Structures are given as C-alpha cells and as structure tokens.
Short mmCIF file of C-alpha atoms and ligand atoms in Angstrom, two decimals:
data_model
loop_
_atom_site.label_atom_id
_atom_site.label_comp_id
_atom_site.label_asym_id
_atom_site.label_seq_id
_atom_site.Cartn_x
_atom_site.Cartn_y
_atom_site.Cartn_z
CA MET A 1 -0.07 0.07 -0.08
CA ILE A 2 1.23 3.56 -0.79
CA LYS A 3 0.43 6.54 1.43
CA TYR A 4 1.11 10.00 0.64
CA THR A 5 1.32 13.18 2.51
CA ALA A 6 -0.09 16.29 1.43
CA THR A 7 2.51 18.28 -0.65
CA THR A 8 1.82 20.73 -3.49
CA ASP A 9 3.51 22.76 -5.76
CA GLU A 10 3.11 26.67 -6.39
CA ASN A 11 2.48 25.78 -10.10
CA GLU A 12 -0.13 23.04 -9.39
CA VAL A 13 -1.95 23.45 -12.60
CA SER A 14 0.97 22.60 -14.96
CA ARG A 15 2.39 20.23 -12.66
CA GLN A 16 -0.79 18.15 -13.09
CA LYS A 17 -0.79 18.89 -17.08
CA GLU A 18 2.68 17.25 -17.01
CA TYR A 19 0.83 14.10 -15.13
CA MET A 20 -1.68 14.09 -17.58
CA LYS A 21 0.74 13.42 -20.40
CA LYS A 22 2.45 10.67 -18.61
CA ALA A 23 -1.12 9.04 -17.93
CA ALA A 24 -2.03 9.59 -21.64
CA ALA A 25 1.15 7.46 -22.36
CA TYR A 26 -0.21 4.64 -19.88
CA VAL A 27 -3.98 4.97 -21.37
CA ALA A 28 -2.44 4.60 -24.86
CA GLU A 29 -0.30 1.47 -23.83
CA LEU A 30 -3.43 -0.03 -22.75
CA GLU A 31 -5.32 0.43 -25.71
CA ALA A 32 -2.90 -1.42 -27.71
CA GLN A 33 -3.15 -4.00 -25.45
CA ILE A 34 -7.09 -4.27 -25.26
CA GLY A 35 -7.44 -3.16 -29.13
CA HIS A 36 -9.94 -0.39 -28.36
CA LYS A 37 -10.05 2.76 -26.94
CA PRO A 38 -10.51 2.30 -23.34
CA LEU A 39 -13.60 2.81 -21.58
CA CYS A 40 -14.14 4.67 -18.16
CA CYS A 41 -17.39 5.06 -15.95
CA VAL A 42 -17.56 7.82 -13.20
CA THR A 43 -20.65 7.02 -10.94
CA THR A 44 -22.00 9.95 -8.55
CA PHE A 45 -23.61 9.04 -5.45
CA GLY A 46 -23.93 12.87 -3.81
CA CYS A 47 -25.21 16.20 -4.17
CA GLN A 48 -24.57 18.95 -6.89
CA MET A 49 -21.07 19.35 -5.26
CA ASN A 50 -20.10 15.75 -5.82
CA ALA A 51 -21.57 15.98 -9.17
CA ARG A 52 -19.44 18.77 -9.88
CA ASP A 53 -16.34 17.25 -9.09
CA SER A 54 -17.44 14.24 -11.14
CA GLU A 55 -17.10 16.46 -13.93
CA LYS A 56 -13.61 17.25 -13.19
CA LEU A 57 -12.92 13.93 -12.88
CA SER A 58 -14.31 12.79 -16.25
CA GLY A 59 -12.47 16.01 -17.67
CA ILE A 60 -9.30 14.66 -16.76
CA LEU A 61 -10.11 11.12 -17.84
CA THR A 62 -11.10 12.26 -21.24
CA GLU A 63 -8.16 14.58 -21.53
CA ILE A 64 -5.79 11.55 -20.84
CA GLY A 65 -7.36 9.32 -23.42
CA TYR A 66 -10.24 7.61 -22.00
CA GLU A 67 -13.80 7.41 -23.52
CA LEU A 68 -16.73 7.79 -21.48
CA THR A 69 -19.48 5.10 -20.76
CA GLU A 70 -22.51 4.88 -18.59
CA SER A 71 -22.05 1.16 -18.23
CA GLU A 72 -19.66 0.19 -15.77
CA GLU A 73 -19.91 -3.12 -17.29
CA ASP A 74 -18.38 -2.31 -20.39
CA ALA A 75 -15.39 -0.02 -18.40
CA ASP A 76 -12.04 -0.71 -18.14
CA PHE A 77 -11.97 2.14 -15.50
CA VAL A 78 -14.41 2.36 -12.80
CA ILE A 79 -14.36 5.56 -10.28
CA TYR A 80 -17.25 5.88 -7.59
CA ASN A 81 -17.39 9.51 -6.16
CA THR A 82 -19.23 8.64 -2.91
CA CYS A 83 -21.40 10.60 -0.53
CA THR A 84 -21.79 9.86 3.26
CA VAL A 85 -24.50 12.17 3.79
CA ARG A 86 -26.78 9.39 5.24
CA ASP A 87 -25.86 5.51 5.77
CA ASN A 88 -27.84 4.52 3.00
CA ALA A 89 -25.31 6.19 0.64
CA ASN A 90 -22.67 4.31 1.88
CA GLN A 91 -24.34 0.96 2.15
CA ARG A 92 -24.81 1.49 -1.90
CA VAL A 93 -21.26 1.96 -2.31
CA TYR A 94 -20.57 -1.01 -0.58
CA GLY A 95 -23.21 -3.47 -2.27
CA ARG A 96 -21.94 -2.36 -5.77
CA LEU A 97 -18.19 -2.78 -4.72
CA GLY A 98 -19.05 -6.35 -4.40
CA PHE A 99 -20.35 -6.35 -8.40
CA LEU A 100 -17.06 -4.62 -9.52
CA ASN A 101 -15.43 -7.26 -7.77
CA SER A 102 -16.72 -9.93 -9.76
CA MET A 103 -16.22 -8.03 -12.84
CA LYS A 104 -12.49 -7.50 -12.20
CA ARG A 105 -12.11 -11.27 -11.73
CA LYS A 106 -13.34 -11.38 -15.34
CA LYS A 107 -11.39 -8.47 -16.54
CA PRO A 108 -8.02 -8.34 -14.59
CA HIS A 109 -7.19 -5.02 -16.46
CA LEU A 110 -10.14 -3.32 -14.87
CA ARG A 111 -8.99 -0.56 -12.48
CA ILE A 112 -11.17 0.68 -9.78
CA ALA A 113 -10.91 3.95 -7.91
CA LEU A 114 -13.16 5.58 -4.77
CA CYS A 115 -13.05 8.85 -4.16
CA GLY A 116 -15.20 11.69 -2.22
CA CYS A 117 -16.95 12.10 1.25
CA MET A 118 -16.97 8.70 2.21
CA MET A 119 -13.15 8.36 1.74
CA GLN A 120 -12.82 11.13 4.66
CA GLU A 121 -13.86 8.93 7.30
CA PRO A 122 -10.83 6.75 8.60
CA ALA A 123 -13.36 3.80 9.63
CA VAL A 124 -14.32 3.48 5.68
CA ILE A 125 -10.63 3.45 4.50
CA GLU A 126 -10.02 0.45 7.28
CA LYS A 127 -13.15 -1.60 5.89
CA ILE A 128 -11.98 -1.19 2.45
CA LYS A 129 -8.40 -1.89 3.19
CA LYS A 130 -9.64 -5.11 5.19
CA SER A 131 -12.75 -6.34 2.84
CA TYR A 132 -12.10 -4.66 -0.15
CA ARG A 133 -8.46 -5.35 -1.35
CA PHE A 134 -8.95 -5.20 -5.09
CA VAL A 135 -9.48 -1.44 -4.93
CA ASP A 136 -6.74 0.33 -6.82
CA LEU A 137 -7.11 3.85 -5.90
CA ILE A 138 -8.52 5.75 -2.79
CA PHE A 139 -8.48 9.70 -2.48
CA GLY A 140 -10.75 12.05 -0.60
CA THR A 141 -12.47 15.53 -1.17
CA HIS A 142 -9.63 17.70 -1.02
CA ASN A 143 -7.07 16.79 -3.26
CA ILE A 144 -9.01 15.75 -6.33
CA PHE A 145 -7.32 18.41 -8.58
CA LYS A 146 -4.15 15.72 -8.04
CA PHE A 147 -6.21 12.82 -10.11
CA ALA A 148 -4.00 12.64 -13.08
CA GLU A 149 -0.85 12.08 -10.78
CA LEU A 150 -2.50 9.65 -8.87
CA LEU A 151 -3.87 7.87 -11.72
CA VAL A 152 -0.05 7.81 -12.81
CA THR A 153 0.86 6.34 -9.51
CA MET A 154 -1.73 3.93 -9.92
CA PHE A 155 -0.56 2.63 -13.40
CA GLU A 156 2.93 2.46 -12.18
CA ASN A 157 2.26 0.49 -8.85
CA HIS A 158 -0.04 -2.98 -8.62
CA GLU A 159 -0.93 -2.33 -5.03
CA MET A 160 -3.65 -0.10 -3.48
CA ILE A 161 -2.99 3.60 -3.53
CA ILE A 162 -4.35 5.72 -0.51
CA ASP A 163 -4.15 9.84 -0.54
CA ILE A 164 -6.43 11.32 1.97
CA TRP A 165 -5.81 14.82 3.21
CA GLN A 166 -7.44 16.14 6.53
CA GLU A 167 -7.71 19.78 5.00
CA THR A 168 -6.69 21.98 2.49
CA ASP A 169 -6.52 25.71 1.90
CA GLN A 170 -5.94 25.57 -1.53
CA ILE A 171 -8.40 26.10 -4.35
CA VAL A 172 -6.50 25.03 -7.84
CA GLU A 173 -8.45 26.48 -10.84
CA GLU A 174 -8.33 25.43 -14.52
CA LEU A 175 -8.11 22.16 -14.91
CA PRO A 176 -10.25 20.17 -17.50
CA VAL A 177 -13.71 19.74 -16.81
CA ASN A 178 -16.37 17.98 -18.92
CA ARG A 179 -19.92 19.29 -18.70
CA LYS A 180 -22.67 16.47 -18.47
CA TYR A 181 -24.98 19.27 -20.40
CA PRO A 182 -23.98 21.56 -23.17
CA TYR A 183 -26.57 24.35 -22.11
CA LYS A 184 -26.13 24.68 -18.31
CA SER A 185 -23.69 23.93 -15.80
CA GLY A 186 -22.88 24.34 -11.58
CA ILE A 187 -19.87 26.07 -10.61
CA ASN A 188 -18.55 25.75 -7.27
CA ILE A 189 -18.35 29.30 -5.55
CA MET A 190 -17.28 27.68 -2.22
CA PHE A 191 -16.01 24.51 -0.76
CA GLY A 192 -16.85 23.36 2.52
CA CYS A 193 -18.82 24.45 5.52
CA ASN A 194 -18.46 26.18 9.03
CA ASN A 195 -22.20 25.46 10.37
CA PHE A 196 -21.74 22.32 12.34
CA CYS A 197 -25.33 21.40 12.38
CA SER A 198 -25.26 18.79 15.14
CA TYR A 199 -26.76 15.86 12.94
CA CYS A 200 -24.09 16.52 9.88
CA ILE A 201 -21.18 15.07 8.53
CA VAL A 202 -20.60 17.27 5.66
CA PRO A 203 -18.46 19.75 7.82
CA TYR A 204 -15.99 16.98 8.71
CA VAL A 205 -15.57 15.65 4.99
CA ARG A 206 -15.43 18.80 3.41
CA GLY A 207 -13.45 20.95 5.68
CA ARG A 208 -13.53 24.70 6.32
CA GLU A 209 -15.31 26.99 4.40
CA ARG A 210 -13.47 28.64 1.63
CA SER A 211 -14.48 31.08 -1.11
CA ARG A 212 -13.68 31.24 -4.57
CA ASP A 213 -12.33 34.70 -5.78
CA PRO A 214 -14.83 36.63 -7.47
CA LYS A 215 -13.09 37.37 -10.26
CA GLU A 216 -12.05 33.81 -10.98
CA ILE A 217 -15.84 32.83 -10.74
CA ILE A 218 -16.93 35.72 -13.09
CA ARG A 219 -14.35 34.31 -15.52
CA GLU A 220 -15.25 30.76 -15.29
CA ILE A 221 -19.04 31.76 -15.98
CA GLU A 222 -18.20 34.04 -19.09
CA LYS A 223 -16.06 31.31 -20.58
CA LEU A 224 -18.94 28.81 -20.07
CA VAL A 225 -21.17 31.05 -21.76
CA ALA A 226 -18.98 31.58 -24.89
CA ASP A 227 -19.19 27.71 -24.98
CA GLY A 228 -23.05 27.80 -25.04
CA VAL A 229 -24.17 27.83 -21.53
CA VAL A 230 -27.26 29.59 -20.87
CA GLU A 231 -28.00 28.34 -17.39
CA ILE A 232 -25.72 28.25 -14.22
CA MET A 233 -26.31 27.05 -10.79
CA LEU A 234 -24.00 28.57 -8.25
CA LEU A 235 -22.95 25.74 -5.86
CA GLY A 236 -21.92 26.02 -1.93
CA GLN A 237 -23.01 24.40 1.14
CA ASN A 238 -24.24 27.77 2.65
CA VAL A 239 -24.24 30.24 -0.46
CA ASN A 240 -25.29 33.01 1.79
CA SER A 241 -22.47 32.94 3.58
CA TYR A 242 -20.12 33.24 0.41
CA GLY A 243 -17.32 36.07 0.52
CA LYS A 244 -16.96 36.44 4.24
CA THR A 245 -13.44 35.16 4.38
CA LEU A 246 -11.98 36.46 1.38
CA GLU A 247 -9.02 38.96 1.32
CA HIS A 248 -11.50 41.74 0.23
CA PRO A 249 -14.91 40.33 1.60
CA VAL A 250 -17.92 40.31 -1.03
CA THR A 251 -21.62 39.52 -0.09
CA PHE A 252 -23.52 36.48 -1.92
CA ALA A 253 -25.94 39.43 -3.25
CA GLN A 254 -22.91 41.34 -4.42
CA LEU A 255 -21.51 38.28 -6.22
CA LEU A 256 -25.31 37.80 -7.97
CA HIS A 257 -25.17 41.19 -9.06
CA GLU A 258 -22.03 40.83 -10.69
CA VAL A 259 -23.06 37.43 -12.22
CA GLU A 260 -26.22 39.07 -13.75
CA GLN A 261 -24.45 41.60 -16.05
CA ILE A 262 -22.65 38.50 -17.87
CA GLU A 263 -24.02 39.15 -21.30
CA GLY A 264 -25.52 36.01 -23.12
CA LEU A 265 -26.20 34.34 -19.54
CA LYS A 266 -29.90 33.59 -19.15
CA ARG A 267 -30.77 32.10 -16.03
CA ILE A 268 -28.90 31.89 -12.72
CA ARG A 269 -29.82 29.32 -9.99
CA PHE A 270 -27.92 28.79 -6.65
CA MET A 271 -27.96 26.00 -3.81
CA THR A 272 -27.89 25.93 -0.91
CA SER A 273 -29.08 28.95 1.34
CA HIS A 274 -28.88 28.70 5.14
CA PRO A 275 -32.00 30.46 6.35
CA LYS A 276 -29.81 32.03 9.34
CA ASP A 277 -27.67 33.93 6.58
CA LEU A 278 -30.24 35.11 3.90
CA SER A 279 -29.76 38.62 3.81
CA ASP A 280 -32.47 41.44 2.98
CA GLU A 281 -29.86 42.40 0.61
CA LEU A 282 -30.08 39.22 -1.02
CA ILE A 283 -33.80 39.22 -1.51
CA GLU A 284 -33.91 42.62 -3.18
CA VAL A 285 -31.02 41.29 -5.95
CA MET A 286 -33.32 38.45 -6.57
CA LYS A 287 -36.44 40.59 -6.93
CA ASN A 288 -34.84 42.92 -9.18
CA SER A 289 -32.97 40.62 -11.09
CA LYS A 290 -34.39 39.35 -14.70
CA LYS A 291 -32.05 36.17 -14.49
CA ILE A 292 -32.01 34.55 -11.15
CA CYS A 293 -34.86 31.88 -11.26
CA ARG A 294 -37.93 32.12 -9.40
CA HIS A 295 -36.96 29.32 -6.84
CA LEU A 296 -35.48 29.09 -3.43
CA HIS A 297 -34.25 26.21 -1.51
CA LEU A 298 -34.16 27.05 1.89
CA PRO A 299 -33.71 23.88 4.08
CA VAL A 300 -35.80 23.98 7.47
CA GLN A 301 -35.05 20.77 8.87
CA ALA A 302 -37.48 20.71 11.81
CA GLY A 303 -40.45 22.70 13.21
CA SER A 304 -39.79 22.35 16.99
CA ASP A 305 -37.94 25.09 18.42
CA ARG A 306 -36.32 22.50 20.90
CA ILE A 307 -35.05 20.50 18.06
CA LEU A 308 -33.70 23.28 16.02
CA LYS A 309 -31.92 24.34 18.88
CA ALA A 310 -30.63 20.54 19.32
CA MET A 311 -29.52 20.80 15.75
CA ASN A 312 -27.77 24.06 15.98
CA ARG A 313 -29.55 25.62 13.16
CA ARG A 314 -29.63 28.90 15.05
CA TYR A 315 -33.11 30.15 13.95
CA THR A 316 -36.80 29.48 15.50
CA LYS A 317 -39.76 28.55 13.86
CA GLU A 318 -41.35 31.89 14.20
CA GLN A 319 -38.14 33.48 12.61
CA TYR A 320 -38.04 31.10 9.45
CA LEU A 321 -41.85 31.73 8.94
CA ALA A 322 -40.86 35.65 9.20
CA LEU A 323 -38.33 35.16 6.42
CA VAL A 324 -40.59 32.96 4.51
CA GLU A 325 -43.13 35.92 4.60
CA LYS A 326 -40.43 38.20 3.80
CA ILE A 327 -39.53 36.58 0.69
CA LYS A 328 -43.23 35.85 -0.32
CA THR A 329 -44.30 39.60 -0.17
CA ALA A 330 -40.88 40.41 -2.69
CA MET A 331 -41.70 37.89 -4.87
CA PRO A 332 -44.97 36.60 -4.52
CA ASP A 333 -44.42 34.05 -7.62
CA ILE A 334 -41.23 32.21 -5.77
CA SER A 335 -41.42 28.35 -5.33
CA LEU A 336 -39.97 27.24 -2.52
CA THR A 337 -38.44 24.10 -1.71
CA THR A 338 -36.90 22.60 1.43
CA ASP A 339 -35.21 19.70 3.61
CA LEU A 340 -36.76 18.00 6.35
CA ILE A 341 -34.92 15.57 8.57
CA VAL A 342 -37.70 13.24 11.08
CA GLY A 343 -36.29 11.18 13.87
CA PHE A 344 -33.11 13.32 15.13
CA PRO A 345 -32.45 12.33 18.88
CA GLY A 346 -35.19 13.55 21.11
CA GLU A 347 -37.87 14.34 18.76
CA THR A 348 -41.32 13.14 19.69
CA LEU A 349 -44.35 13.11 17.28
CA GLU A 350 -45.40 16.55 18.94
CA ASP A 351 -42.40 17.81 17.49
CA VAL A 352 -43.03 16.45 14.07
CA GLU A 353 -46.34 18.24 14.22
CA GLU A 354 -44.46 21.44 14.42
CA THR A 355 -42.64 20.49 10.92
CA ILE A 356 -46.04 19.51 10.04
CA ASP A 357 -47.26 23.01 10.69
CA ILE A 358 -44.73 24.55 8.93
CA VAL A 359 -45.13 22.53 5.83
CA GLN A 360 -48.75 23.65 5.84
CA LYS A 361 -48.00 27.33 6.54
CA VAL A 362 -45.06 27.79 4.04
CA GLN A 363 -46.83 25.75 1.17
CA TYR A 364 -43.52 24.31 -0.27
CA ASP A 365 -43.56 23.21 -4.00
CA ASN A 366 -41.48 20.02 -3.07
CA ALA A 367 -39.93 19.07 0.16
CA PHE A 368 -36.90 16.47 0.34
CA THR A 369 -37.73 14.23 3.30
CA PHE A 370 -35.27 12.08 5.46
CA ILE A 371 -34.99 9.75 8.00
CA TYR A 372 -32.42 10.85 10.69
CA SER A 373 -29.21 9.20 9.95
CA LYS A 374 -26.57 8.66 12.92
CA ARG A 375 -23.02 9.77 11.65
CA THR A 376 -20.12 8.86 13.62
CA GLY A 377 -18.03 11.72 14.78
CA THR A 378 -21.23 14.30 14.91
CA PRO A 379 -22.35 15.66 18.32
CA ALA A 380 -25.96 13.98 17.31
CA ALA A 381 -24.55 10.58 17.14
CA ALA A 382 -23.49 10.76 20.67
CA MET A 383 -26.82 11.77 22.23
CA GLU A 384 -28.41 9.40 24.47
CA ASN A 385 -32.08 9.88 23.32
CA GLN A 386 -32.16 8.27 19.99
CA VAL A 387 -35.90 7.55 18.66
CA PRO A 388 -37.04 4.37 18.19
CA GLU A 389 -37.66 3.21 14.63
CA GLU A 390 -41.42 2.80 15.04
CA VAL A 391 -41.72 6.24 16.28
CA VAL A 392 -39.44 7.79 13.47
CA LYS A 393 -41.64 5.46 10.78
CA GLU A 394 -44.90 6.94 12.15
CA GLY A 395 -43.92 10.51 12.10
CA PHE A 396 -42.49 10.21 8.69
CA ASP A 397 -45.12 8.80 7.20
CA LYS A 398 -47.31 11.43 8.58
CA LEU A 399 -45.09 14.20 7.10
CA LEU A 400 -44.43 12.64 3.79
CA LYS A 401 -48.25 12.78 3.08
CA VAL A 402 -48.82 16.16 4.15
CA VAL A 403 -45.52 17.07 1.99
CA GLN A 404 -47.09 15.56 -0.84
CA ASP A 405 -50.82 16.57 -0.67
CA THR A 406 -49.42 20.45 -0.33
CA ALA A 407 -47.04 20.17 -3.43
CA LYS A 408 -49.89 18.42 -5.42
CA ASP A 409 -51.71 21.69 -4.75
CA ARG A 410 -48.95 24.23 -5.39
CA ALA A 411 -48.15 22.40 -8.41
CA ALA A 412 -51.68 22.84 -10.13
CA ARG A 413 -51.81 26.42 -9.45
CA LEU A 414 -49.99 27.40 -12.67
CA LYS A 415 -52.41 25.59 -15.15
CA GLY A 416 -53.45 27.32 -18.22
CA SER A 417 -50.83 29.78 -17.76
CA VAL A 418 -47.69 30.45 -20.45
CA MET A 419 -44.11 30.16 -18.82
CA GLU A 420 -41.05 30.43 -20.30
CA ALA A 421 -38.98 26.90 -20.26
CA LEU A 422 -35.35 25.86 -20.91
CA VAL A 423 -35.38 22.87 -23.51
CA GLU A 424 -33.44 20.50 -21.92
CA GLU A 425 -33.88 16.91 -23.51
CA VAL A 426 -36.15 14.57 -25.30
CA ASN A 427 -38.63 12.90 -23.21
CA GLU A 428 -37.23 9.58 -21.74
CA GLN A 429 -40.68 7.79 -22.69
CA ASP A 430 -42.03 9.43 -25.53
CA ALA A 431 -39.68 10.71 -28.29
CA SER A 432 -41.84 12.97 -29.90
CA LEU A 433 -42.02 15.26 -26.71
CA MET A 434 -39.16 17.62 -25.57
CA THR A 435 -38.78 18.09 -21.53
CA GLY A 436 -38.22 21.66 -20.39
CA ARG A 437 -37.49 23.24 -17.22
CA LEU A 438 -39.56 26.03 -16.04
CA SER A 439 -37.94 29.03 -13.89
CA ASN A 440 -39.48 27.57 -10.44
CA ASN A 441 -37.93 24.23 -11.21
CA MET A 442 -40.87 22.37 -12.63
CA LEU A 443 -40.69 20.07 -15.79
CA VAL A 444 -42.96 20.41 -18.54
CA HIS A 445 -43.21 18.26 -21.61
CA PHE A 446 -44.36 19.39 -24.92
CA PRO A 447 -43.90 18.33 -28.84
CA ALA A 448 -40.96 19.78 -30.24
CA ASP A 449 -37.81 19.07 -32.14
CA ARG A 450 -34.55 18.20 -30.44
CA SER A 451 -33.16 21.10 -32.41
CA LEU A 452 -34.13 23.23 -29.45
CA ILE A 453 -32.26 21.72 -26.98
CA GLY A 454 -30.46 24.58 -24.90
CA GLN A 455 -32.88 27.42 -25.96
CA LEU A 456 -35.66 29.30 -24.03
CA VAL A 457 -39.39 28.72 -25.38
CA MET A 458 -42.45 30.05 -24.21
CA VAL A 459 -44.95 27.11 -23.22
CA SER A 460 -48.49 26.73 -22.28
CA LEU A 461 -49.06 24.67 -19.31
CA ASP A 462 -52.05 22.86 -20.45
CA GLU A 463 -52.13 19.87 -17.92
CA CYS A 464 -50.99 19.42 -14.33
CA HIS A 465 -49.83 15.84 -13.56
CA GLY A 466 -48.93 16.05 -9.85
CA PHE A 467 -45.28 17.11 -10.27
CA TYR A 468 -45.02 18.04 -13.71
CA TYR A 469 -46.88 19.43 -16.68
CA THR A 470 -47.66 18.81 -20.48
CA GLY A 471 -48.11 21.71 -22.70
CA HIS A 472 -47.39 23.07 -25.78
CA ILE A 473 -45.12 25.65 -27.40
CA VAL A 474 -47.02 29.13 -28.11
N1 SAH B 1 -25.61 22.48 3.18
C1 SAH B 1 -26.96 22.04 2.90
C2 SAH B 1 -27.38 20.58 2.81
C3 SAH B 1 -26.58 19.82 2.76
S1 SAH B 1 -26.94 17.92 3.07
C4 SAH B 1 -27.68 22.77 3.70
O1 SAH B 1 -27.64 22.96 5.01
O2 SAH B 1 -28.85 23.10 3.70
C5 SAH B 1 -28.54 17.93 2.25
C6 SAH B 1 -29.70 17.16 3.27
O3 SAH B 1 -29.56 16.35 3.85
C7 SAH B 1 -29.54 18.64 4.48
O4 SAH B 1 -30.18 19.67 4.10
C8 SAH B 1 -30.61 17.34 5.55
O5 SAH B 1 -31.86 17.69 5.41
C9 SAH B 1 -29.89 15.99 5.05
N2 SAH B 1 -29.13 15.38 6.06
C10 SAH B 1 -27.89 16.10 6.54
N3 SAH B 1 -27.15 14.87 7.38
C11 SAH B 1 -28.33 14.25 7.80
C12 SAH B 1 -28.30 12.86 8.57
N4 SAH B 1 -27.17 12.98 9.35
N5 SAH B 1 -29.44 12.32 8.42
C13 SAH B 1 -30.76 12.65 7.71
N6 SAH B 1 -30.70 13.91 6.46
C14 SAH B 1 -29.49 14.49 6.73
FE1 SF4 B 2 -24.22 20.08 6.75
FE2 SF4 B 2 -25.41 22.30 8.10
FE3 SF4 B 2 -23.50 22.57 6.69
FE4 SF4 B 2 -25.56 22.37 5.38
S1 SF4 B 2 -25.01 24.20 6.76
S2 SF4 B 2 -23.76 21.10 5.04
S3 SF4 B 2 -27.00 20.78 6.76
S4 SF4 B 2 -23.64 21.14 8.39
FE1 F3S B 3 -22.78 13.58 0.35
FE2 F3S B 3 -20.52 15.07 0.40
FE3 F3S B 3 -22.50 16.26 -0.78
S1 F3S B 3 -21.51 13.71 1.93
S2 F3S B 3 -24.50 15.33 -0.10
S3 F3S B 3 -21.61 14.25 -1.61
S4 F3S B 3 -21.08 17.25 0.04
#
C-alpha cells in the first residue's frame, strides 16, 4: 500500500498537466493491449457539488484518452465518487463494490478507484483495506485536483494507493472539466462548511469554508457562456455566507449582481441557502433580477424550536416563518422547496407536528424528507435519546403525506398559464416530446424538435400531472 502526505507545488496546474501527459501514455499502452479505446465510468453518489467534482474527474479522464461510458460493465476504469451524508449512501457503495469485484475477476485489467466524502472517514478506509482489497486507488475531497498524478501512480504500481488529506486551503483553478450538459452547468463558488449542524457530517468531510475569488468565478462563467451555456447554478453548502472569508470580503448578493451583468447568460440558480444567513440584500437582488430563477431551496430541517436548537440551526420556527413571509411579499411568484429530517434524537411526535405545521404554513413546492441517520463523529450521534424506529416511521409517514398533498396543490396553480422553459432533453418515455424546465424548477413536456435543446421557449402549461406539466409551445 502506498500512502501519501499532503504536498503541493506553487504551480500546481502545470504540474498536473505534466502528469496528464504521462497518464495519456499509459492509456495509449492499454489501448494497444485491449485493442480498443479504453472506456471509463464515473458514478456519482452525492449532491450537486459531488456531481460537479465528477465532471472534473471525467474532464481529466477524457483528456488522457479514455472514452466515457454510462455502463460499469463495459468500463476499463470505474470510479465511484461517494457520499456519506446518510448511511444508505454508504451501503449502496459497499453493495456495488461486490459487483465490481466479480467484474475484475473476469477482466483483470479493470482498475477501480474510490473518492469523495465517504473516503474522508478513517473507519471507511479501514474497512476497504480489510474487505475490499481489489480497489486500486482511493483519495478524498481535498486533493481531487491531483487526480492525474494519482492515476500515474496507479499505472506504475500494483498495490492499493491511498491519498487522503485532512484539510486544504488550496483552490486549484483551470483544470479540464467535462460538462454533462452543453447548455447548463454548476459552478463552485465556495467549498466546505462552518455551520456544524449537530447531525451533519459534511463539515468533517469537506473541511472549513473557503470562497473562490469573485474574479475567478466571473471568468469561469464567461468562458462557459462563450461555450454555449445559458443557465448556471452557483454551488456551495451555504451560499449565503459566500465571500466572508475573502481578503476583500464580498457578499453573495454582490456576487449575484456581478453575475447578472454577464452578457449571454440567461438563467441563474443557486444552492443551498441557510436561512440564518439569508440577507435582505439578497431578497432585493433576486427581486430586481431578470435572470435569477424564481426558486429558493431553503432547508428548514424541523419545526420544533427545541429540536432546531439541538440541531444547532440557529433560527426558531417563528424566525423562519417571518423570513418566508418577507420573501413571499417581495416575490409572490417564488417557489420554495426545503429539506426535512424526521427522527433527530429526542424528537417526539408532537415535535413532528410542528414540522407539519411549517409545511402547511409555507406551502412548499417540494420538500425532501429524510429519516435521521446517525453519523459517527457528529454531536448528535453521541446524544442518548435516539428515537426508536417505529416512532420515526410513524412521524415520517405522516409528514410525507402532508408534503405530497401540499406539493400537488401547489403544482396545479400554474395550470393554463404561459411560462418560459429551457428545453433540456428528449422525453424519456416519448421521443416526440421534449422536456423543459421552468424558472421555478418544475418540468414540462411538450411536442418539439430536438434542435431546440438549450433554447428558451414559451410554453402553455395545459395539464398538471402532480409534479410536472404537459403543454405546447406558443
Ligand atoms: N448544506 C445544505 C445541506 C447539505 S446535506 C444545507 O444546510 O442546507 C442535504 C440535506 O441532507 C440536509 O439539508 C439535511 O436535510 C440532510 N441531512 C444531512 N445530514 C443528515 C443526517 N445525518 N440524517 C438525515 N438527513 C441528513
Ligand atoms: Fe451540513 Fe448544516 Fe453545513 Fe448544511 S449547513 S452542510 S446541513 S452542517
Ligand atoms: Fe454527500 Fe458530500 Fe454532498 S457527503 S451530500 S456528497 S458534500
């Protein structure tokens, strides 16, 4: 096993580009050996930030000569970009690793790599070293820019390579990225999280909050727009605290204002907003913007003040509802979505009623409802009053029903109106239809030609089918 320590060079990008050349030679060698262009498969398990990292991984893989495939079975190199926010994400990785092992027996040149948030947990690394010895390469969230270098080490060795960093203050710009969609793209504006919500593992696996320089962000977006992108999503665990740690502090609202000026850019989204940091300035910028989409994902997590306090969310139910009121007054047409957790330690069914009350008062367009998952190392995992499974289940089912009923009512409200949609792809079930996304993030399916992909069209929303519409272009 080869273990690294953290070292980087002043000119990291050119160093990595040298490694890309070296890696390309190994991939060419493999091509000669197997008689076709080697295929690679990048599988994403986590959130939008994880997905953006995967685009960076596949950018480097295509740069060095691999061709991308969606099928792990066909691949000569498979990399899992993992997530550990809830235990079921981890279980999925272990389950699929068993399958990769059987593939590797049939195809000995298959190389397997693991990266992402799960790899930042020492217990996971121990388990893989013990029970999944066929894995070739393991790295974490802080050193993904070294991927080319790690690949070279992997090609030059036949033992497990492990490189995990505990922290980094580095942000390496300008490495190749392979975008999944030609017309839209995510953009990291910050990394890490400083909030330490007591249930959450993200601050431990993604490190401290670091913001990118606004000039770098603007430059990246300008390049994307020149390359055909019309919609961007600014990504961060808490975008509302963007810029606070920069040498010359900038607010998120100021950044949005700058981004708005970029010519050719049509739509701006962002994710995620922590309610405690959402400023009046941001509401004002959103309200006056022609490009910022009418959608705000504003995770509330729970409705009971006692639970919110134990979660370390730093707002009360009343403060959250007042914020929602302010947002709705400024933008009556806004769609609000949220995340909810049921079963946090000490939560009773009466507490869940408070969450239900929030859902009914706010009228979310959608809410992602999660069962609390105990994450080793977080304060909540050490709390004694963990909730029995039956109680969690009862609260969860009740909440889910209210969430679904509210969302259905909300969705129907736009029936008959004409709205702008970004044409995204051919409908999965019916190839005569195209799928478009509304500003509020809902989907609409309508007859159209695929040549419209990436364009904004006006669509009449004729029928509502629960969570999506069917309609026609006007
Ligand atoms: N930074 C974002 C959330 C990232 S994690 C924010 O603060 O809004 C996405 C969602 O996963 C969270 O909003 C939360 O609802 C859920 N989540 C996080 N940790 C969890 C845990 N231990 N158990 C269940 N759900 C969790
Ligand atoms: Fe986790 Fe809270 Fe940070 Fe979101 S804000 S990533 S929930 S610690
Ligand atoms: Fe998962 Fe990491 Fe995102 S834990 S939710 S992939 S930041």
